[in-house]
Amino acid sequence: MAGNNFFDSLSGGFHQQKAENQIALSPHLSVSAENGLSLFLLADLYWIYSWTETDSDDLEAEMANAYLEYQSDQISLNLGIQTFRFGRGYIMDSNEPGLAVHYQPARTLTFSIEAAQIMETSPILYTNVDYRIGFLESFSIFGAWYQDRDNRI
């Protein structure tokens, strides 16, 4: 049971206070071919049971991830609805449609560029360079560009 303050997508605010149970299931399917291509599908199913008689139960389903991946020794390319964690999740952590390219020329060095469409029509471009210095030591630098076409920020 949870007394919560979660995001209400209808009003766009964090103001719902309800005592309820939530059950979530996330089944996934992954299909891989020998040529480095893979398909990944992930669905989220939520059942919300309210403890008050005035509220009705709610069952929701959404396709959280649906993307095609190509992977070779040095390059990884993902296209479709996928999880983007810009700035290690501090800028954004969400499942959005987009493209992600990761290039690893050496074991200690990775270059990434990711482009996504967030909210409804707003584009974001993110680039990152990771250098692994040693065990539990790394240096990262990133940059991001965002255009607010939805007037939400």
Coordinates of N, CA and C in Angstrom, one line a residue:
M1 N 0.8 -1.2 0.0 CA 0.0 0.0 0.0 C 0.9 1.2 0.0
A2 N 0.5 2.2 -0.8 CA 1.3 3.4 -0.9 C 0.4 4.6 -0.8
G3 N 0.8 5.6 0.0 CA 0.3 6.9 0.0 C 1.3 7.7 -0.8
N4 N 0.9 8.2 -2.0 CA 1.9 8.7 -2.9 C 1.6 10.1 -3.4
N5 N 2.5 10.6 -4.1 CA 2.4 11.9 -4.8 C 3.1 11.8 -6.1
F6 N 2.3 11.1 -7.1 CA 2.9 10.8 -8.3 C 2.4 11.7 -9.4
F7 N 3.1 11.6 -10.6 CA 2.8 12.5 -11.7 C 1.4 12.1 -12.3
D8 N 0.6 13.1 -12.5 CA -0.7 13.0 -13.1 C -0.6 13.5 -14.5
S9 N -0.6 12.6 -15.5 CA -0.4 13.0 -16.9 C -1.5 13.8 -17.5
L10 N -2.7 13.7 -16.9 CA -3.8 14.5 -17.4 C -3.7 16.0 -17.0
S11 N -3.3 16.2 -15.8 CA -3.2 17.6 -15.4 C -1.7 18.2 -15.5
G12 N -0.8 17.3 -15.6 CA 0.6 17.7 -15.7 C 1.3 18.1 -14.4
G13 N 0.7 17.6 -13.3 CA 1.3 18.0 -12.0 C 1.5 16.8 -11.1
F14 N 2.1 17.0 -9.9 CA 2.4 16.0 -8.9 C 1.5 16.3 -7.7
H15 N 0.2 15.9 -7.8 CA -0.6 16.3 -6.7 C -1.6 15.3 -6.3
Q16 N -1.6 14.1 -6.7 CA -2.5 13.0 -6.3 C -2.1 12.4 -5.0
Q17 N -3.0 12.3 -4.1 CA -2.7 11.7 -2.8 C -3.7 10.6 -2.7
K18 N -3.3 9.3 -2.8 CA -4.2 8.2 -2.7 C -3.5 7.0 -2.0
A19 N -4.3 6.3 -1.3 CA -3.8 5.0 -0.7 C -4.2 3.9 -1.7
E20 N -3.2 3.2 -2.2 CA -3.5 2.2 -3.2 C -2.4 1.2 -3.3
N21 N -2.7 0.1 -4.0 CA -1.7 -0.9 -4.3 C -1.3 -0.8 -5.8
Q22 N -0.1 -1.0 -6.1 CA 0.3 -1.0 -7.5 C 1.1 -2.3 -7.8
I23 N 0.7 -2.9 -8.9 CA 1.5 -4.1 -9.4 C 1.9 -3.8 -10.8
A24 N 3.2 -4.1 -11.0 CA 3.7 -3.8 -12.4 C 4.4 -5.1 -12.9
L25 N 4.2 -5.4 -14.2 CA 4.8 -6.5 -14.9 C 5.5 -5.9 -16.1
S26 N 6.7 -6.3 -16.4 CA 7.4 -5.8 -17.6 C 7.9 -7.0 -18.4
P27 N 7.1 -7.6 -19.2 CA 7.6 -8.7 -20.1 C 8.4 -8.2 -21.2
H28 N 9.4 -8.9 -21.6 CA 10.2 -8.5 -22.8 C 10.5 -9.6 -23.7
L29 N 10.9 -9.3 -24.9 CA 11.3 -10.2 -26.0 C 12.5 -9.7 -26.6
S30 N 13.5 -10.5 -26.8 CA 14.7 -10.2 -27.5 C 15.0 -11.2 -28.5
V31 N 15.2 -10.8 -29.8 CA 15.6 -11.7 -30.9 C 16.9 -11.3 -31.5
S32 N 17.8 -12.2 -31.6 CA 19.1 -11.8 -32.2 C 19.5 -12.7 -33.4
A33 N 20.1 -12.1 -34.3 CA 20.6 -12.8 -35.5 C 22.2 -12.9 -35.4
E34 N 22.7 -13.7 -36.2 CA 24.2 -13.9 -36.2 C 25.0 -12.7 -36.8
N35 N 24.3 -11.9 -37.6 CA 25.0 -10.7 -38.2 C 25.1 -9.5 -37.4
G36 N 24.7 -9.6 -36.1 CA 24.9 -8.5 -35.2 C 23.6 -7.7 -35.0
L37 N 22.5 -8.1 -35.7 CA 21.2 -7.4 -35.5 C 20.4 -8.0 -34.4
S38 N 19.7 -7.2 -33.7 CA 18.8 -7.7 -32.6 C 17.6 -6.8 -32.6
L39 N 16.5 -7.4 -32.1 CA 15.2 -6.7 -31.9 C 14.9 -6.8 -30.4
F40 N 14.5 -5.7 -29.8 CA 14.2 -5.8 -28.3 C 12.8 -5.1 -28.1
L41 N 11.9 -5.8 -27.5 CA 10.6 -5.3 -27.1 C 10.4 -5.4 -25.6
L42 N 9.9 -4.4 -25.0 CA 9.6 -4.4 -23.6 C 8.3 -3.6 -23.4
A43 N 7.3 -4.3 -22.7 CA 6.0 -3.7 -22.4 C 6.0 -3.5 -20.9
D44 N 5.2 -2.5 -20.4 CA 5.0 -2.3 -19.0 C 3.5 -2.4 -18.8
L45 N 3.1 -3.2 -17.9 CA 1.7 -3.4 -17.5 C 1.5 -3.0 -16.1
Y46 N 0.6 -2.2 -15.8 CA 0.3 -1.7 -14.4 C -1.1 -2.0 -14.0
W47 N -1.3 -2.5 -12.8 CA -2.6 -2.6 -12.2 C -2.6 -1.8 -10.9
I48 N -3.5 -0.9 -10.8 CA -3.6 0.0 -9.7 C -4.9 -0.3 -9.0
Y49 N -4.8 -0.7 -7.7 CA -6.0 -1.0 -7.0 C -6.2 0.0 -5.9
S50 N -7.3 0.7 -5.9 CA -7.6 1.8 -4.9 C -8.3 1.2 -3.7
W51 N -8.0 1.7 -2.5 CA -8.6 1.2 -1.3 C -9.9 1.9 -1.0
T52 N -10.2 3.0 -1.7 CA -11.4 3.7 -1.5 C -12.5 3.2 -2.4
E53 N -13.8 3.2 -2.0 CA -14.9 2.8 -2.9 C -15.2 3.8 -4.0
T54 N -14.8 5.0 -3.8 CA -15.2 6.0 -4.8 C -14.3 5.9 -6.1
D55 N -13.0 5.4 -5.9 CA -12.1 5.3 -7.0 C -12.2 3.9 -7.7
S56 N -12.0 3.9 -9.0 CA -12.1 2.6 -9.7 C -10.7 2.1 -9.9
D57 N -10.6 0.8 -10.1 CA -9.3 0.2 -10.4 C -8.8 0.6 -11.8
D58 N -7.5 0.5 -12.0 CA -7.0 1.0 -13.3 C -6.0 0.0 -13.8
L59 N -6.1 -0.4 -15.1 CA -5.2 -1.3 -15.7 C -4.6 -0.5 -16.9
E60 N -3.3 -0.4 -16.9 CA -2.6 0.4 -18.0 C -1.6 -0.5 -18.6
A61 N -1.3 -0.3 -19.9 CA -0.3 -1.0 -20.7 C 0.4 0.0 -21.6
E62 N 1.7 -0.1 -21.8 CA 2.4 0.7 -22.7 C 3.6 -0.1 -23.2
M63 N 4.0 0.3 -24.5 CA 5.2 -0.3 -25.0 C 6.4 0.6 -24.6
A64 N 7.2 0.2 -23.6 CA 8.2 1.0 -23.0 C 9.5 1.1 -24.0
N65 N 9.8 0.0 -24.6 CA 11.0 -0.1 -25.5 C 10.6 -0.9 -26.7
A66 N 11.0 -0.5 -27.8 CA 10.8 -1.2 -29.1 C 11.9 -0.7 -30.0
Y67 N 13.1 -1.4 -30.1 CA 14.1 -0.8 -30.9 C 14.9 -2.0 -31.6
L68 N 15.6 -1.6 -32.7 CA 16.4 -2.4 -33.5 C 17.9 -2.1 -33.1
E69 N 18.7 -3.1 -32.9 CA 20.1 -2.8 -32.5 C 21.0 -3.5 -33.5
Y70 N 22.1 -2.8 -33.9 CA 23.2 -3.4 -34.6 C 24.4 -3.2 -33.7
Q71 N 25.2 -4.3 -33.6 CA 26.4 -4.3 -32.7 C 27.5 -5.0 -33.4
S72 N 28.7 -4.3 -33.5 CA 29.9 -5.0 -34.0 C 30.9 -4.8 -32.9
D73 N 32.2 -5.1 -33.2 CA 33.3 -5.0 -32.2 C 33.4 -3.6 -31.6
Q74 N 33.3 -2.6 -32.4 CA 33.5 -1.2 -31.9 C 32.3 -0.3 -32.0
I75 N 31.3 -0.7 -32.7 CA 30.1 0.2 -32.9 C 28.9 -0.5 -32.4
S76 N 28.0 0.3 -31.8 CA 26.7 -0.1 -31.4 C 25.7 1.0 -31.8
L77 N 24.6 0.6 -32.5 CA 23.7 1.5 -33.1 C 22.3 1.0 -32.7
N78 N 21.5 1.9 -32.0 CA 20.1 1.5 -31.6 C 19.2 2.5 -32.2
L79 N 18.0 2.0 -32.8 CA 17.1 2.9 -33.4 C 15.7 2.4 -33.0
G80 N 14.9 3.4 -32.4 CA 13.5 3.1 -32.0 C 13.3 3.7 -30.6
I81 N 12.2 3.2 -30.0 CA 11.9 3.7 -28.6 C 12.8 2.9 -27.7
Q82 N 13.6 3.7 -26.9 CA 14.6 3.1 -26.0 C 14.8 4.0 -24.8
T83 N 15.5 3.5 -23.9 CA 15.8 4.3 -22.7 C 17.0 5.2 -22.9
F84 N 16.8 6.5 -22.7 CA 17.8 7.5 -22.8 C 18.1 8.1 -21.4
R85 N 19.4 8.1 -21.0 CA 19.9 8.6 -19.7 C 20.9 9.6 -20.0
F86 N 20.4 10.8 -20.4 CA 21.3 11.9 -20.6 C 21.9 12.5 -19.4
G87 N 23.2 12.6 -19.3 CA 23.9 13.1 -18.1 C 23.8 12.1 -17.0
R88 N 23.9 10.8 -17.3 CA 23.8 9.7 -16.3 C 22.4 9.8 -15.6
G89 N 21.4 10.4 -16.3 CA 20.1 10.4 -15.7 C 19.8 11.7 -15.0
Y90 N 20.7 12.6 -14.8 CA 20.5 13.9 -14.1 C 19.7 14.9 -15.0
I91 N 20.0 14.8 -16.3 CA 19.3 15.7 -17.3 C 17.9 15.1 -17.7
M92 N 18.0 13.8 -18.0 CA 16.8 13.1 -18.4 C 17.0 11.6 -18.3
D93 N 16.0 10.9 -17.9 CA 16.0 9.5 -17.9 C 14.6 9.0 -18.3
S94 N 14.4 8.7 -19.6 CA 13.1 8.4 -20.1 C 13.2 7.5 -21.3
N95 N 12.1 6.8 -21.6 CA 12.0 6.0 -22.8 C 11.4 6.9 -23.9
E96 N 12.1 7.1 -25.0 CA 11.7 8.0 -26.1 C 12.1 7.4 -27.4
P97 N 11.5 7.9 -28.5 CA 12.0 7.5 -29.8 C 13.2 8.2 -30.2
G98 N 14.2 7.5 -30.8 CA 15.5 8.1 -31.1 C 16.5 7.2 -31.7
L99 N 17.7 7.7 -31.8 CA 18.9 7.0 -32.3 C 20.0 7.2 -31.4
A100 N 20.7 6.1 -31.1 CA 21.9 6.1 -30.2 C 23.0 5.4 -30.9
V101 N 24.2 6.1 -31.0 CA 25.4 5.5 -31.6 C 26.5 5.5 -30.6
H102 N 27.1 4.4 -30.3 CA 28.3 4.3 -29.4 C 29.5 3.7 -30.2
Y103 N 30.6 4.4 -30.1 CA 31.8 4.0 -30.7 C 32.9 3.8 -29.7
Q104 N 33.5 2.6 -29.6 CA 34.5 2.3 -28.7 C 35.8 1.8 -29.4
P105 N 36.7 2.8 -29.7 CA 37.9 2.5 -30.4 C 38.9 1.7 -29.6
A106 N 38.9 1.9 -28.3 CA 39.8 1.2 -27.3 C 38.9 0.8 -26.1
R107 N 39.4 -0.2 -25.4 CA 38.7 -0.7 -24.2 C 38.4 0.4 -23.2
T108 N 39.2 1.4 -23.1 CA 39.1 2.5 -22.1 C 38.4 3.7 -22.6
L109 N 38.1 3.8 -23.9 CA 37.5 5.0 -24.5 C 36.3 4.8 -25.2
T110 N 35.2 5.6 -25.0 CA 33.9 5.4 -25.6 C 33.4 6.8 -26.0
F111 N 32.9 6.9 -27.3 CA 32.3 8.1 -27.8 C 30.8 7.8 -28.0
S112 N 29.9 8.6 -27.6 CA 28.5 8.4 -27.8 C 27.8 9.7 -28.4
I113 N 26.8 9.4 -29.3 CA 26.0 10.5 -29.7 C 24.6 9.9 -29.8
E114 N 23.6 10.7 -29.2 CA 22.3 10.2 -29.1 C 21.3 11.4 -29.5
A115 N 20.3 11.0 -30.2 CA 19.3 12.0 -30.6 C 17.9 11.4 -30.3
A116 N 17.1 12.2 -29.7 CA 15.7 11.7 -29.4 C 14.7 12.8 -29.6
Q117 N 13.4 12.4 -29.6 CA 12.3 13.3 -29.6 C 11.6 13.1 -28.3
I118 N 11.7 14.2 -27.5 CA 11.1 14.1 -26.1 C 9.8 14.9 -26.0
M119 N 9.1 14.6 -24.9 CA 7.8 15.2 -24.7 C 6.9 14.8 -25.9
E120 N 6.7 15.7 -26.8 CA 5.9 15.4 -28.0 C 6.7 15.7 -29.3
T121 N 7.2 16.9 -29.4 CA 7.9 17.3 -30.7 C 9.2 17.9 -30.4
S122 N 9.7 17.9 -29.2 CA 11.0 18.6 -28.9 C 12.2 17.7 -29.1
P123 N 13.2 18.1 -30.0 CA 14.4 17.4 -30.2 C 15.4 17.6 -29.2
I124 N 16.2 16.6 -28.9 CA 17.4 16.7 -28.0 C 18.5 15.9 -28.6
L125 N 19.7 16.5 -28.5 CA 20.9 15.9 -29.1 C 21.9 15.9 -27.9
Y126 N 22.5 14.7 -27.7 CA 23.4 14.5 -26.6 C 24.7 13.8 -27.1
T127 N 25.8 14.3 -26.6 CA 27.1 13.6 -26.9 C 27.9 13.4 -25.6
N128 N 28.7 12.3 -25.6 CA 29.4 12.0 -24.4 C 30.7 11.3 -24.8
V129 N 31.8 11.6 -24.0 CA 33.1 10.9 -24.1 C 33.4 10.4 -22.7
D130 N 33.6 9.1 -22.7 CA 34.0 8.4 -21.4 C 35.5 7.9 -21.6
Y131 N 36.3 8.2 -20.6 CA 37.6 7.6 -20.6 C 37.8 6.9 -19.2
R132 N 38.0 5.6 -19.3 CA 38.2 4.8 -18.1 C 39.7 4.8 -17.7
I133 N 40.0 5.4 -16.6 CA 41.3 5.6 -16.1 C 41.9 4.3 -15.5
G134 N 41.1 3.7 -14.7 CA 41.4 2.5 -14.0 C 40.2 1.9 -13.3
F135 N 40.5 1.0 -12.4 CA 39.4 0.3 -11.7 C 38.6 1.3 -10.9
L136 N 37.3 1.5 -11.1 CA 36.4 2.4 -10.5 C 36.8 3.9 -10.7
E137 N 37.6 4.2 -11.7 CA 38.0 5.5 -12.0 C 37.7 5.8 -13.5
S138 N 37.0 6.9 -13.7 CA 36.7 7.3 -15.1 C 36.5 8.8 -15.2
F139 N 36.7 9.3 -16.4 CA 36.5 10.7 -16.7 C 35.5 10.8 -17.8
S140 N 34.5 11.6 -17.6 CA 33.4 11.8 -18.6 C 33.2 13.3 -18.9
I141 N 32.9 13.6 -20.1 CA 32.5 14.9 -20.5 C 31.3 14.8 -21.4
F142 N 30.3 15.6 -21.3 CA 29.1 15.5 -22.1 C 28.7 16.9 -22.5
G143 N 27.9 16.9 -23.6 CA 27.2 18.2 -24.0 C 25.8 17.8 -24.5
A144 N 24.9 18.7 -24.4 CA 23.5 18.5 -24.8 C 22.9 19.8 -25.5
W145 N 22.1 19.6 -26.5 CA 21.3 20.6 -27.1 C 19.9 20.2 -27.1
Y146 N 19.0 21.2 -26.7 CA 17.6 20.9 -26.6 C 16.8 22.1 -27.2
Q147 N 15.7 21.8 -27.9 CA 14.8 22.9 -28.4 C 13.4 22.6 -27.9
D148 N 12.9 23.5 -27.1 CA 11.6 23.3 -26.4 C 10.5 23.7 -27.4
R149 N 10.1 22.8 -28.3 CA 9.0 23.1 -29.2 C 7.6 22.9 -28.6
D150 N 7.5 22.2 -27.4 CA 6.3 21.9 -26.8 C 5.9 23.0 -25.7
N151 N 6.8 23.9 -25.5 CA 6.6 25.0 -24.5 C 6.3 24.4 -23.1
R152 N 7.2 23.4 -22.6 CA 7.0 22.8 -21.4 C 8.0 23.1 -20.3
I153 N 9.0 23.8 -20.7 CA 10.1 24.2 -19.7 C 10.0 25.6 -19.4

